[in-house]
Coordinates of C-alpha atoms in Angstrom, one line a residue:
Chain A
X189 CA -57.2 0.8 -14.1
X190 CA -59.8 3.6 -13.6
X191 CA -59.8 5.9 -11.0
X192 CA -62.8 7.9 -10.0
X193 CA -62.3 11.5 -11.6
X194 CA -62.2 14.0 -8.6
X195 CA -64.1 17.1 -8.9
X196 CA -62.3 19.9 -10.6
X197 CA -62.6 22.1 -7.6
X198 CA -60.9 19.9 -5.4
X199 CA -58.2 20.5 -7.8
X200 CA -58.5 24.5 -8.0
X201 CA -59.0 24.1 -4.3
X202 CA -55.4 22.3 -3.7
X203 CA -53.8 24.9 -6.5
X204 CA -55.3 27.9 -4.3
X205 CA -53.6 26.6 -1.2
X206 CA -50.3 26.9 -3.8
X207 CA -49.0 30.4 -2.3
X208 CA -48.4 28.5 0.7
X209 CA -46.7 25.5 -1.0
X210 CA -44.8 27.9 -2.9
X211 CA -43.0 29.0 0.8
X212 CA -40.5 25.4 0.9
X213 CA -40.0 25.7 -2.6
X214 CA -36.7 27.0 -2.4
X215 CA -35.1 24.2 -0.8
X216 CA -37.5 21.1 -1.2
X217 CA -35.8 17.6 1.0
X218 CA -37.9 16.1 -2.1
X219 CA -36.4 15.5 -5.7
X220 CA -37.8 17.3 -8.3
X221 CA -40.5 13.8 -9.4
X222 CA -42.3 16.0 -6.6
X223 CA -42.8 19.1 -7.7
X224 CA -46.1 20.9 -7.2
X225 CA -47.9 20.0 -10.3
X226 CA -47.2 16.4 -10.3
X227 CA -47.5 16.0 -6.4
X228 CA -51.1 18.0 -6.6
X229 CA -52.0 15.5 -9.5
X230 CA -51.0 12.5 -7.5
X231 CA -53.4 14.1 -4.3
X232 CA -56.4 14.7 -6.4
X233 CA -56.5 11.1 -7.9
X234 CA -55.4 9.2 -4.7
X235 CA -57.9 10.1 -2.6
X236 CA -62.0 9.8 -2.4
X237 CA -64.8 10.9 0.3
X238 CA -65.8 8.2 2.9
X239 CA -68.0 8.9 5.8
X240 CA -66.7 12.2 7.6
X241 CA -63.5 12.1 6.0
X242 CA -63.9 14.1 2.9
X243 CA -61.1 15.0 0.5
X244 CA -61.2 18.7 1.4
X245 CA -59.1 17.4 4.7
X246 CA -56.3 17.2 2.1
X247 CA -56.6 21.1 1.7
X248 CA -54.0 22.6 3.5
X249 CA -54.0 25.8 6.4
X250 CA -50.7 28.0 6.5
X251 CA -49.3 25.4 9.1
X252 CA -49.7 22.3 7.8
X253 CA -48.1 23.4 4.4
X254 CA -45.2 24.9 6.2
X255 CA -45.0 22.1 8.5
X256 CA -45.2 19.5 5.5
X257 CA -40.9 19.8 4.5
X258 CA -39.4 19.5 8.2
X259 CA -36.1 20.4 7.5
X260 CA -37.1 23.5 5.6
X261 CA -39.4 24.6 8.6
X262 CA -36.7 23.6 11.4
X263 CA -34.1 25.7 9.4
X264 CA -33.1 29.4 11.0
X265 CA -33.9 30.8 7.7
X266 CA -37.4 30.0 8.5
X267 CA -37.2 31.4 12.0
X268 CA -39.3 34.3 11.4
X269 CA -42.0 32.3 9.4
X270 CA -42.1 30.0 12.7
X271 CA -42.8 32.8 15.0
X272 CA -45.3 34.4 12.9
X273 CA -47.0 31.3 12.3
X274 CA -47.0 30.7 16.6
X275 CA -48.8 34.2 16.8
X276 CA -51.2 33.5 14.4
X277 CA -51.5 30.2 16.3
X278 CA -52.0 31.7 19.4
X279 CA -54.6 34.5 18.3
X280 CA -56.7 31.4 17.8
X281 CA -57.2 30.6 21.1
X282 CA -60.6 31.2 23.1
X283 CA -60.3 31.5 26.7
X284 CA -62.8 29.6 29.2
X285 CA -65.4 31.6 28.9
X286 CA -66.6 31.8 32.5
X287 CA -62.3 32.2 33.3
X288 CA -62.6 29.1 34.9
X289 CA -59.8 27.0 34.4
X290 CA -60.7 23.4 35.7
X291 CA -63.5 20.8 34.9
X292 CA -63.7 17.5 36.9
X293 CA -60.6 15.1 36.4
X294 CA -62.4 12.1 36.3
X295 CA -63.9 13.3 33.1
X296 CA -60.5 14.0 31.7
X297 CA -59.1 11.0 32.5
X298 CA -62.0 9.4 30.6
X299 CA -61.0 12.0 27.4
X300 CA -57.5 11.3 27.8
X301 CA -58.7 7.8 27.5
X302 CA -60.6 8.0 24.4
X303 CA -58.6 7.8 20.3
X304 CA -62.2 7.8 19.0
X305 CA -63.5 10.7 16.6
X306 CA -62.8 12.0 12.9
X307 CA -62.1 8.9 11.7
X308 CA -64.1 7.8 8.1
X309 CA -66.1 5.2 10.9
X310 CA -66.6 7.4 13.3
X311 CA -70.0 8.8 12.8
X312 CA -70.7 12.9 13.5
X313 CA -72.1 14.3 16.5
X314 CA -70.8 12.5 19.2
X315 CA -68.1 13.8 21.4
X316 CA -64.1 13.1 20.5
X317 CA -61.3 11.9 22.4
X318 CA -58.7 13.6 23.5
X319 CA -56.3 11.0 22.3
X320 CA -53.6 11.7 25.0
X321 CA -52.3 8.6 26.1
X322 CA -51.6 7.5 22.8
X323 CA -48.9 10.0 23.1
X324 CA -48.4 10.6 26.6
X325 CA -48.0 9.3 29.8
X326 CA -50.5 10.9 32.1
X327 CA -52.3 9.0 35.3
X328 CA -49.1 7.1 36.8
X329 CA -52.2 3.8 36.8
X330 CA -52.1 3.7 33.2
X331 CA -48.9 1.9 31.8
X332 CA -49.9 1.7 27.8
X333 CA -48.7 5.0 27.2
X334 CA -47.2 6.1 24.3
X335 CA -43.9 8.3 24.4
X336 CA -43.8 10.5 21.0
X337 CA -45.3 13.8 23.4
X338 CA -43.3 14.1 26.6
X339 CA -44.5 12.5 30.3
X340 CA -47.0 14.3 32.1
X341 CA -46.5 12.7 35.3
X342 CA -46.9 15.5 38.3
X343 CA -47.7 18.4 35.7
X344 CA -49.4 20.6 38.0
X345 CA -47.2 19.4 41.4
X346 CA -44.0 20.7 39.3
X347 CA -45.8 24.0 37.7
X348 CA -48.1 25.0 40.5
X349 CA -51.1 26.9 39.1
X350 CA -49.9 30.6 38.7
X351 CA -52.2 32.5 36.1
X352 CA -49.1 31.7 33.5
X353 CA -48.9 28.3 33.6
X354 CA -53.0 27.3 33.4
X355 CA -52.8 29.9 30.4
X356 CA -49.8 27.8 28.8
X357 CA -51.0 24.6 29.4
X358 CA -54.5 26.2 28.1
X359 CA -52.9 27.4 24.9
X360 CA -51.3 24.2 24.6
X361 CA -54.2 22.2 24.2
X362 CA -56.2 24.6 22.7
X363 CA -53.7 25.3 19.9
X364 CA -50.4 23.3 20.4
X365 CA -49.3 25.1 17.0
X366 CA -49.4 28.2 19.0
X367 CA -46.4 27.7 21.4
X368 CA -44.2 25.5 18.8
X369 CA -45.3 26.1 15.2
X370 CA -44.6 22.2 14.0
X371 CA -45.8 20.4 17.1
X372 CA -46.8 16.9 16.9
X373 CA -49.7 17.8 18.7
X374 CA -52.9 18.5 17.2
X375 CA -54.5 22.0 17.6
X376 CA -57.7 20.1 19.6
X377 CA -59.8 23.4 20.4
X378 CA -59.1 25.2 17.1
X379 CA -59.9 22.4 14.8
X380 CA -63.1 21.7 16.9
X381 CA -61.8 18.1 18.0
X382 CA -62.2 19.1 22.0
X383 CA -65.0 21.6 23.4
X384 CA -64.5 23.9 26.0
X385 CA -65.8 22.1 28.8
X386 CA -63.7 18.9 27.5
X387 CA -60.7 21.1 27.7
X388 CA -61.6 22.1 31.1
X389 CA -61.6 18.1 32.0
X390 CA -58.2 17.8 30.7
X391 CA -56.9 21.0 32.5
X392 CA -58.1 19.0 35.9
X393 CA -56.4 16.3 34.9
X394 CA -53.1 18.0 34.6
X395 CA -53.4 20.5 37.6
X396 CA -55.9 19.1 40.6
X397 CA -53.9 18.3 43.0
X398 CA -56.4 15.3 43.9
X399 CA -55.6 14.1 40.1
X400 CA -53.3 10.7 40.3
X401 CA -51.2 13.0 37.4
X402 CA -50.2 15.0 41.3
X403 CA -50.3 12.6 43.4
X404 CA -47.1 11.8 44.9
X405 CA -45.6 8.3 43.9
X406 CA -42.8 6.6 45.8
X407 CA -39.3 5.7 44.0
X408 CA -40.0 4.4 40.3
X409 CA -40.2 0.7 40.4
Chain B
X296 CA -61.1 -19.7 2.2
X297 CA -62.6 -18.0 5.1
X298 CA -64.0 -21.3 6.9
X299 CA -60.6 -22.8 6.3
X300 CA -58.6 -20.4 8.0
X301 CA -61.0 -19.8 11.0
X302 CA -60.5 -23.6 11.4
X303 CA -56.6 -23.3 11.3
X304 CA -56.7 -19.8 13.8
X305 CA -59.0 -20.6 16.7
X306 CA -56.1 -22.5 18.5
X307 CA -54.0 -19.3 17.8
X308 CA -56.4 -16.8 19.4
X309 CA -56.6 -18.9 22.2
X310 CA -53.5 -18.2 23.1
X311 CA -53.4 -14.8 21.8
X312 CA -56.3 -14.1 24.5
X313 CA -53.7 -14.8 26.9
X314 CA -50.7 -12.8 25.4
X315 CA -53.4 -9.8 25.8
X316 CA -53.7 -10.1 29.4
X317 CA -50.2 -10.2 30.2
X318 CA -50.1 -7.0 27.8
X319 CA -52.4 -5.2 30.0
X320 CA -50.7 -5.9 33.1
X321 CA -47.1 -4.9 32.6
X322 CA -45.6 -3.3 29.2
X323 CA -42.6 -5.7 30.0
X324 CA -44.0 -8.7 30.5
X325 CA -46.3 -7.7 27.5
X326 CA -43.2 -7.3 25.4
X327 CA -41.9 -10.0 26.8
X328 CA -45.1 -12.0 26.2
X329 CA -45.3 -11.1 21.8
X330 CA -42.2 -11.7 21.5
X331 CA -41.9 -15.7 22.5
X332 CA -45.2 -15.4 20.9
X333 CA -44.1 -14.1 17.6
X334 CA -41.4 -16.9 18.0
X335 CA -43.7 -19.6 18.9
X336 CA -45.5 -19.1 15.9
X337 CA -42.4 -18.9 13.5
X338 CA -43.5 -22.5 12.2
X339 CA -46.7 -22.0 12.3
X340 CA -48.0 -18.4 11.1
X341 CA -51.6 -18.4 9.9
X342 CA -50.2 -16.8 6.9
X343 CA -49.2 -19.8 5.5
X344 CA -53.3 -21.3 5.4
X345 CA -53.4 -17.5 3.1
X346 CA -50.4 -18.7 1.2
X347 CA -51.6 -21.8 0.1
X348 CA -55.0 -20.4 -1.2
X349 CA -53.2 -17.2 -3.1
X350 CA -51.1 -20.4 -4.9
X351 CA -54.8 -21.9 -5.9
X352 CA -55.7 -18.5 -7.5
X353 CA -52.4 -18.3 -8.7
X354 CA -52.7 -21.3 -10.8
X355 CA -57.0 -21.9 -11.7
X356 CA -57.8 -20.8 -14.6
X357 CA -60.7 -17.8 -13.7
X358 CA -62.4 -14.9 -15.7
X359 CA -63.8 -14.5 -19.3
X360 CA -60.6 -15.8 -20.8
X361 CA -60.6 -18.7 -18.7
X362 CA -57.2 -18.3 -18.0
X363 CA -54.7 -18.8 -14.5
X364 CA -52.5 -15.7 -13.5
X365 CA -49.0 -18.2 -14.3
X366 CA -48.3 -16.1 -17.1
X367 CA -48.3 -13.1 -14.5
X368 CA -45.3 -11.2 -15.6
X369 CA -44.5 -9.4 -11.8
X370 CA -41.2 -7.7 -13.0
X371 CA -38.8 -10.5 -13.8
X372 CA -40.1 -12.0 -16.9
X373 CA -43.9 -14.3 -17.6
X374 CA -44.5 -16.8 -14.7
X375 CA -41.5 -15.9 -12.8
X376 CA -42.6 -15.5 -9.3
X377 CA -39.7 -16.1 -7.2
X378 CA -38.0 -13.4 -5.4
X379 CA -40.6 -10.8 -7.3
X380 CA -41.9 -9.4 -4.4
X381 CA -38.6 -8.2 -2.9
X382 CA -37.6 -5.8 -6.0
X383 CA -41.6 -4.7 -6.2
X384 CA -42.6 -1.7 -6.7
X385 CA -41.1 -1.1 -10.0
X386 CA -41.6 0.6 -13.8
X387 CA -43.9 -1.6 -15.9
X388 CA -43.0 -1.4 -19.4
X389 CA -46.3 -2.4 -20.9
X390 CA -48.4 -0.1 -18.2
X391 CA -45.8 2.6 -18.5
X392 CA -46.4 2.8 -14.7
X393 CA -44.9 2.2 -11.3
X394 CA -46.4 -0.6 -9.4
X395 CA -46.6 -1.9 -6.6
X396 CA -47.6 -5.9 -6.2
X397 CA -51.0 -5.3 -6.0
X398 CA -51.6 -3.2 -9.0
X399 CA -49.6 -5.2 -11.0
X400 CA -51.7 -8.1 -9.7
X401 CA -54.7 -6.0 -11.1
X402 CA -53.3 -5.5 -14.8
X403 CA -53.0 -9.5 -14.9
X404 CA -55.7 -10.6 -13.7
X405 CA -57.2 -7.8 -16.8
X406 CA -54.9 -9.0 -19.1
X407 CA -54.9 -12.6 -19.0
X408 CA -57.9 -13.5 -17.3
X409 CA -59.9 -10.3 -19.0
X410 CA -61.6 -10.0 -15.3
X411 CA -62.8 -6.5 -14.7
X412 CA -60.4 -4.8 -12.0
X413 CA -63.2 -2.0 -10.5
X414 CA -65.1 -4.6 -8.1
X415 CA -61.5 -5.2 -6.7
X416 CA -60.4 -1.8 -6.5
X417 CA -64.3 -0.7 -4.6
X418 CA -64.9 -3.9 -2.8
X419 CA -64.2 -3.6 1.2
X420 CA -61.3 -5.1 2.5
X421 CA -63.5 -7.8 4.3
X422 CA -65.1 -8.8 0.7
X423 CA -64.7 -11.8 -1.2
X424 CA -62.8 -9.7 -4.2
X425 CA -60.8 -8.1 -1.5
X426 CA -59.5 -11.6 0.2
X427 CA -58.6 -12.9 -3.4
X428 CA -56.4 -9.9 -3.5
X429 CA -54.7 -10.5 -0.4
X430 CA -54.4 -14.5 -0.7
X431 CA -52.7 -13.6 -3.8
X432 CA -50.4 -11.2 -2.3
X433 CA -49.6 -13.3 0.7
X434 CA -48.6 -16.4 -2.3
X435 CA -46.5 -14.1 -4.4
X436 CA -45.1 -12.0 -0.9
X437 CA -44.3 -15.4 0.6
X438 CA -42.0 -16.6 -2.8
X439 CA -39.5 -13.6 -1.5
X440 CA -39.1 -14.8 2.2
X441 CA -35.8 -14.0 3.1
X442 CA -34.7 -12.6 -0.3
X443 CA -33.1 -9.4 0.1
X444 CA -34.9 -6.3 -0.4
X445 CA -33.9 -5.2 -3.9
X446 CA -35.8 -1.7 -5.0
X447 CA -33.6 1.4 -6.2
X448 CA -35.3 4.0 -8.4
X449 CA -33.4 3.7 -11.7
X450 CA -36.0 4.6 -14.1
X451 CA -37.4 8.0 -13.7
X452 CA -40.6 7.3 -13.4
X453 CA -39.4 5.1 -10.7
X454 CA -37.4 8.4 -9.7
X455 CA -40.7 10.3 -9.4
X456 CA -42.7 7.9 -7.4
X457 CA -39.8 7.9 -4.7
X458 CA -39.7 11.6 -4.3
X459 CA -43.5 11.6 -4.6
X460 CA -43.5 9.0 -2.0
X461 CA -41.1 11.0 0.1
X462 CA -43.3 14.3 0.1
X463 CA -46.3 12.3 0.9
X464 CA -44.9 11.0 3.8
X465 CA -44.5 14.5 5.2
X466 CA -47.8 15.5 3.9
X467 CA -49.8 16.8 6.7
X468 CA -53.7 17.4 6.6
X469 CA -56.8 16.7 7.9
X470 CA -58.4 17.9 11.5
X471 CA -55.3 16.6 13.6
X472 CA -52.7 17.6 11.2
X473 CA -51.2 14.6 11.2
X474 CA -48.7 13.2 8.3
X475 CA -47.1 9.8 8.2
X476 CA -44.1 11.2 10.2
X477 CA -46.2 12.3 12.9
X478 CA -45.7 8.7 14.0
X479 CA -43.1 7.3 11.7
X480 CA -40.6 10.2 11.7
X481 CA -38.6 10.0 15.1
X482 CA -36.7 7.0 16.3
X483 CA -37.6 5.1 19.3
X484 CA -41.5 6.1 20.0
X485 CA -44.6 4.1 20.5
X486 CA -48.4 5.3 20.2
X487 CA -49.4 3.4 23.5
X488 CA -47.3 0.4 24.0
X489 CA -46.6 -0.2 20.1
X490 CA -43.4 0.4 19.2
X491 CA -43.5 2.8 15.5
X492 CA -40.7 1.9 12.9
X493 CA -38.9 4.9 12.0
X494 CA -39.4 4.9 8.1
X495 CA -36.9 7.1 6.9
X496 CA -34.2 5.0 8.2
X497 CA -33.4 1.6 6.8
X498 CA -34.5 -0.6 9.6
X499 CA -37.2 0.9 10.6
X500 CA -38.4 0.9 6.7
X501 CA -37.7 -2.6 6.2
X502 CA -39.5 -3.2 10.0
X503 CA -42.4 -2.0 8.1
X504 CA -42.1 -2.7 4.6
X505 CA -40.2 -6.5 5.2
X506 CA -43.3 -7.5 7.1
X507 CA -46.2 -6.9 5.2
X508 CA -49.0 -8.9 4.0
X509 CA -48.8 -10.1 7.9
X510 CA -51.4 -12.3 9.9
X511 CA -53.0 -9.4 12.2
X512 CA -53.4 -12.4 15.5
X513 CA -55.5 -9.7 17.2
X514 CA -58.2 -9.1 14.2
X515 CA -57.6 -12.8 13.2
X516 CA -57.0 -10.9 9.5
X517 CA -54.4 -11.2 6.8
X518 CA -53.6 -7.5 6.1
X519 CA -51.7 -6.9 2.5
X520 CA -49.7 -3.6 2.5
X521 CA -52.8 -1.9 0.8
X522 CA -55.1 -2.6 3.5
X523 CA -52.5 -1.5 6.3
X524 CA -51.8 1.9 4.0
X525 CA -55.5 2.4 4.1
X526 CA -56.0 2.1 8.0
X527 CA -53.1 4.0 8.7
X528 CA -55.0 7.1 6.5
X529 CA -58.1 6.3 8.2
X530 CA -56.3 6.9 11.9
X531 CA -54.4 9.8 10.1
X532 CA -57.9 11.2 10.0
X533 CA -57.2 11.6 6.0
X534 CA -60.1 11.0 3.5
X535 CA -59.7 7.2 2.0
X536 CA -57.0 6.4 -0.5
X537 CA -57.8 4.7 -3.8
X538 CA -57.1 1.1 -3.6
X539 CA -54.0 1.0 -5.6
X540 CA -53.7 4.8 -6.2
X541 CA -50.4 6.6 -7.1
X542 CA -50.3 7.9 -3.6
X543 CA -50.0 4.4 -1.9
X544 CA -47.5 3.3 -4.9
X545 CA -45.2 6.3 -4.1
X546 CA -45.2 5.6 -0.1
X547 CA -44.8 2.1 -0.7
X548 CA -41.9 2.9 -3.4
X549 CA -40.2 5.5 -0.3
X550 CA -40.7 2.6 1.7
X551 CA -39.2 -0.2 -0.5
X552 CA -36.2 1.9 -1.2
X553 CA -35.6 2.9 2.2
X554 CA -35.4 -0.8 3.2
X555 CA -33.3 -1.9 0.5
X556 CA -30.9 -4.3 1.3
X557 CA -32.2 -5.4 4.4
X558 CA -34.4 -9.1 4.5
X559 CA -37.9 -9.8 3.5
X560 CA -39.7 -11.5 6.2
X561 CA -42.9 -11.8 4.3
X562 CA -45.6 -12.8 4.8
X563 CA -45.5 -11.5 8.4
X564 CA -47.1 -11.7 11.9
X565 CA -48.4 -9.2 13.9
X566 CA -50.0 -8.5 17.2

């Protein structure tokens, strides 16, 4: 069967991210059938442009690579590679550039809402989702949650809305990479998924006190 | 094929419209509500309508060489389709390759039939090549019902695959960083209300791998394991896999072997 040949400088691209790769190699949790060469192969004929979705996603940053062999990331050897990769997480961030923290929470619920964006059918220029219910539970309304991020219920009632905790909550959606280096979470401001002012929305959501996230609920049913 | 099994489904999406609502309303009930679904349609899984028409392919002579695909060898000698699909993927002698059932179907229908495999590896999943592909996978998937999963890497190309398979899995990439175990690496999650099998265990691989070609009731769409690889990189956010490419061989080979020994409950039904 005949593959479509990929483009040599996807190839040289994939090899170039190598110095990174090269980071888990001491202690792969793969056999050796995976080794760089064979596993970059394997990437380069696999995969093919459609839509938005163009092979150069399979390029990896820093964090991704090191992200990619979880039990080599998790271990304390890799401690200090963790940390460092937070920090250069966090310097990612941009802060609301007016330092206002909150949109409208009506608007974020709507983003929290929405999965659609970046797909290979989604088409470009119109705005993303936040995805957040597919991993959260958020607006005590909405029972199809999912549960692989933790429950959001009351956010801002719990935390108040000290300087601190908008800036962590801020950094967390900006960047989520920047407060735990192998979240699950994507980094929705610094990979351009979420813009500023949909950020904002989302803040709302999580710290209005007129947001159904704070509003108080009797005993769970 | 298409009119015949819109025929045989209507009734089902009837009452799949109602599951839905129930789903909405409470996750319980919901659960509740595609489960004595899922049961009620033990007997009578739209699959079967896929089954029957993958057998027809199976057996009419097609292509240049005029030939049927009976002489198929799928792993355990010419013709022998019984229990193939529960030791698939595997090394190929004569391809010097690791395959997976739907790449193996490919080099048959090459072989014997001399039919040209590229319009079935381009054509959408919706297009007539496409649904010839999947009727035969739900035929040959639904000769290993209840076999025994049966897939450990001996060979070491069969070796490779698994560990390729294995660092695929963990891959991460593309604008969300997500890999397969974004999803599929913890026990016990759900994106929204669907419950995720956890692949690196054995249940949770053969949950995933022991179900599929299934009869999608909510797209009204037989899915092989090709088509549900590909739409799981598309919500992944990755670029689009090769139909048949080494990547979706190796996952499907770390999936295989994962569930080995647990049942094969194929072809399958899903929400």
């Amino acid at each position: 069967m005949k593959h479509a040949m990929k483009p040599a400088a996807f190839l040289a691209a994939l090899l170039l991210a190598g110095p990174a790769l090269a980071q888990t190699k001491a202690a792969p949790s793969w056999g050796p059938g995976a080794d760089d060469a064979a596993f970059t192969r394997m990437l380069a004929a696999s995969f093919k442009d459609k839509g938005i979705a163009r092979i150069d996603r399979l390029t990896q940053d820093e964090t991704q690579a090191f992200c990619s062999d979880p039990e080599a990331a998790a271990s304390p050897n890799a401690a200090e590679t963790r940390q460092r990769i937070e920090a250069a997480n966090m310097a990612t961030v941009k802060w609301p550039s007016d330092g206002k923290w909150l949109g409208d929470w009506k608007e974020g619920e709507k983003i929290a809402q929405s999965g659609r964006g970046n797909t290979w059918t989604d088409k470009p220029g119109e705005p993303n989702g936040g995805n957040c219910y597919n991993c959260h539970q958020i607006s005590p309304a909405e029972i199809s949650y999912g549960t692989i991020g933790p429950s959001l219920l009351q956010y801002g009632a719990l935390r108040g809305g000290d300087e601190e905790t908008m800036k962590a909550a801020w950094a967390k959606i900006y960047n989520a990479k920047s407060l735990n280096a192998c979240s699950n979470m994507p980094r929705a401001g610094h990979m351009g998924i979420l813009a500023e002012t949909q950020i904002k929305h989302l803040m709302a959501l999580l710290f209005d006190p007129a947001s159904p996230v704070n509003v108080k609920t009797g005993p769970v049913k | 094929m298409v009119d015949r099994v819109s025929v045989g489904v209507a009734a089902f999406l009837a009452v799949s419209a109602v599951a839905a609502t129930a789903y909405a309303q409470q996750k319980d009930a919901a659960q509740e509500g595609i489960e004595a679904y899922r049961e009620a349609l033990q007997d009578g899984n739209p699959a079967e309508l896929y089954e029957a028409t993958g057998e027809e392919l199976w057996k009419t002579p097609a292509g240049p060489k005029k030939a049927s695909l009976e002489q198929c060898d799928l792993g355990l000698g010419p013709g022998v389709v019984k229990g193939a699909y529960a030791r698939l993927p595997r090394h190929f002698q004569d391809t010097d390759r690791v395959q997976d059932l739907e790449s193996r179907l490919l080099t048959c229908m090459e072989a014997l039939q001399g039919k040209d495999p590229k319009p079935y590896v381009e054509a959408a999943f919706t297009a007539p090549p496409k649904e010839e592909m999947i009727a035969l996978a739900a035929y040959v998937s639904g000769q290993s019902k209840g076999d025994p999963i049966a897939v450990t890497p001996k060979h070491p190309k069969e070796q490779a695959m698994y560990d390729l398979g294995k660092r695929m899995f963990y891959y991460q990439g593309g604008p969300y960083d997500f890999s397969c175990a974004t999803c599929h690496g913890q026990e016990g999650t759900r994106i929204r209300l669907q419950d995720l099998p956890y692949i690196p265990g054995t249940k949770g691989a053969a949950a995933g791998w022991g179900s599929w070609p299934a009869y999608r009731v909510s797209a009204g769409q037989m899915w092989s394991m090709q088509w549900r690889l590909n739409d799981c990189f598309r919500q992944q956010r990755f670029p689009e896999p090769v139909y048949t490419s080494d990547a979706t061989i190796a996952l499907s080979m770390f999936m295989a072997a994962n569930a080995s020994g647990e049942t094969m409950k194929t072809p399958g039904i899903k929400r």
